[in-house]
């Protein structure tokens, strides 16, 4: 979230968030990201939509997380 958004309630459907903001905005998403590994999730985000501020819409976080739960991703992770 940008500094100017502090004066309003964050909207998970339209705002962008950094990883360290997720525990307050969407703790269930953050817990799942920690479970699959933050490196895995951020690597997917950066490869599909690089963002120099490391802030992404909630849909991007959830999509990357879903990809990490896929059978293909798990097979690749196992080598």
C-alpha positions as CSV (number, residue, x, y, z in Angstrom):
1,X,0.0,0.0,0.0
2,X,1.2,3.5,-0.7
3,X,1.7,6.0,2.1
4,X,-1.3,7.9,1.0
5,X,-3.6,4.9,1.6
6,X,-3.0,4.9,5.3
7,X,-6.0,7.3,5.7
8,X,-8.5,4.7,4.3
9,X,-9.3,1.0,4.7
10,X,-7.4,-1.2,2.3
11,X,-9.4,-2.9,-0.4
12,X,-8.1,-6.4,-1.1
13,X,-10.0,-6.5,-4.4
14,X,-8.4,-3.4,-6.0
15,X,-5.3,-2.4,-4.0
16,X,-1.7,-3.7,-4.3
17,X,0.1,-5.2,-1.4
18,X,3.7,-6.1,-0.4
19,X,4.4,-9.5,1.2
20,X,4.9,-7.9,4.6
21,X,1.4,-6.3,4.5
22,X,-0.4,-9.6,3.9
23,X,-0.5,-10.7,7.5
24,X,-2.8,-7.7,8.3
25,X,-4.8,-7.7,5.1
26,X,-5.2,-11.4,4.4
27,X,-3.6,-13.6,7.1
28,X,-5.0,-16.8,5.6
29,X,-3.2,-16.1,2.3
30,X,0.0,-15.1,4.1
31,X,0.0,-18.4,6.1
32,X,-0.3,-20.4,2.9
33,X,2.5,-18.4,1.2
34,X,4.7,-19.2,4.2
35,X,3.8,-22.9,4.0
36,X,4.8,-23.2,0.3
37,X,7.7,-20.8,0.7
38,X,7.9,-17.1,0.1
39,X,10.7,-17.6,-2.4
40,X,8.6,-19.8,-4.6
41,X,5.6,-17.4,-4.6
42,X,7.6,-14.3,-5.2
43,X,9.6,-15.9,-7.9
44,X,6.4,-16.7,-9.8
45,X,5.1,-13.2,-9.3
46,X,8.3,-11.6,-10.5
47,X,8.5,-13.8,-13.6
48,X,4.9,-13.1,-14.7
49,X,4.6,-9.4,-13.7
50,X,7.7,-7.7,-12.4
51,X,7.0,-4.9,-10.0
52,X,9.8,-2.8,-8.7
53,X,7.8,-1.9,-5.6
54,X,7.1,-5.6,-4.9
55,X,3.4,-4.7,-4.5
56,X,0.9,-6.9,-6.3
57,X,-2.9,-7.2,-6.4
58,X,-4.4,-9.8,-4.1
59,X,-5.4,-11.8,-7.2
60,X,-1.8,-12.0,-8.2
61,X,-0.8,-13.3,-4.8
62,X,-3.5,-15.9,-4.8
63,X,-2.8,-17.0,-8.4
64,X,0.9,-17.5,-7.6
65,X,0.0,-19.4,-4.5
66,X,-2.4,-21.6,-6.5
67,X,0.3,-22.3,-9.0
68,X,2.6,-23.5,-6.1
69,X,-0.1,-25.9,-5.0
70,X,-0.5,-27.4,-8.5
71,X,0.7,-30.9,-9.3
72,X,3.1,-29.7,-11.9
73,X,4.7,-27.2,-9.6
74,X,5.1,-29.8,-6.9
75,X,6.7,-32.2,-9.3
76,X,9.2,-29.6,-10.5
77,X,10.0,-28.6,-6.9
78,X,10.8,-32.3,-6.1
79,X,13.2,-32.4,-9.0
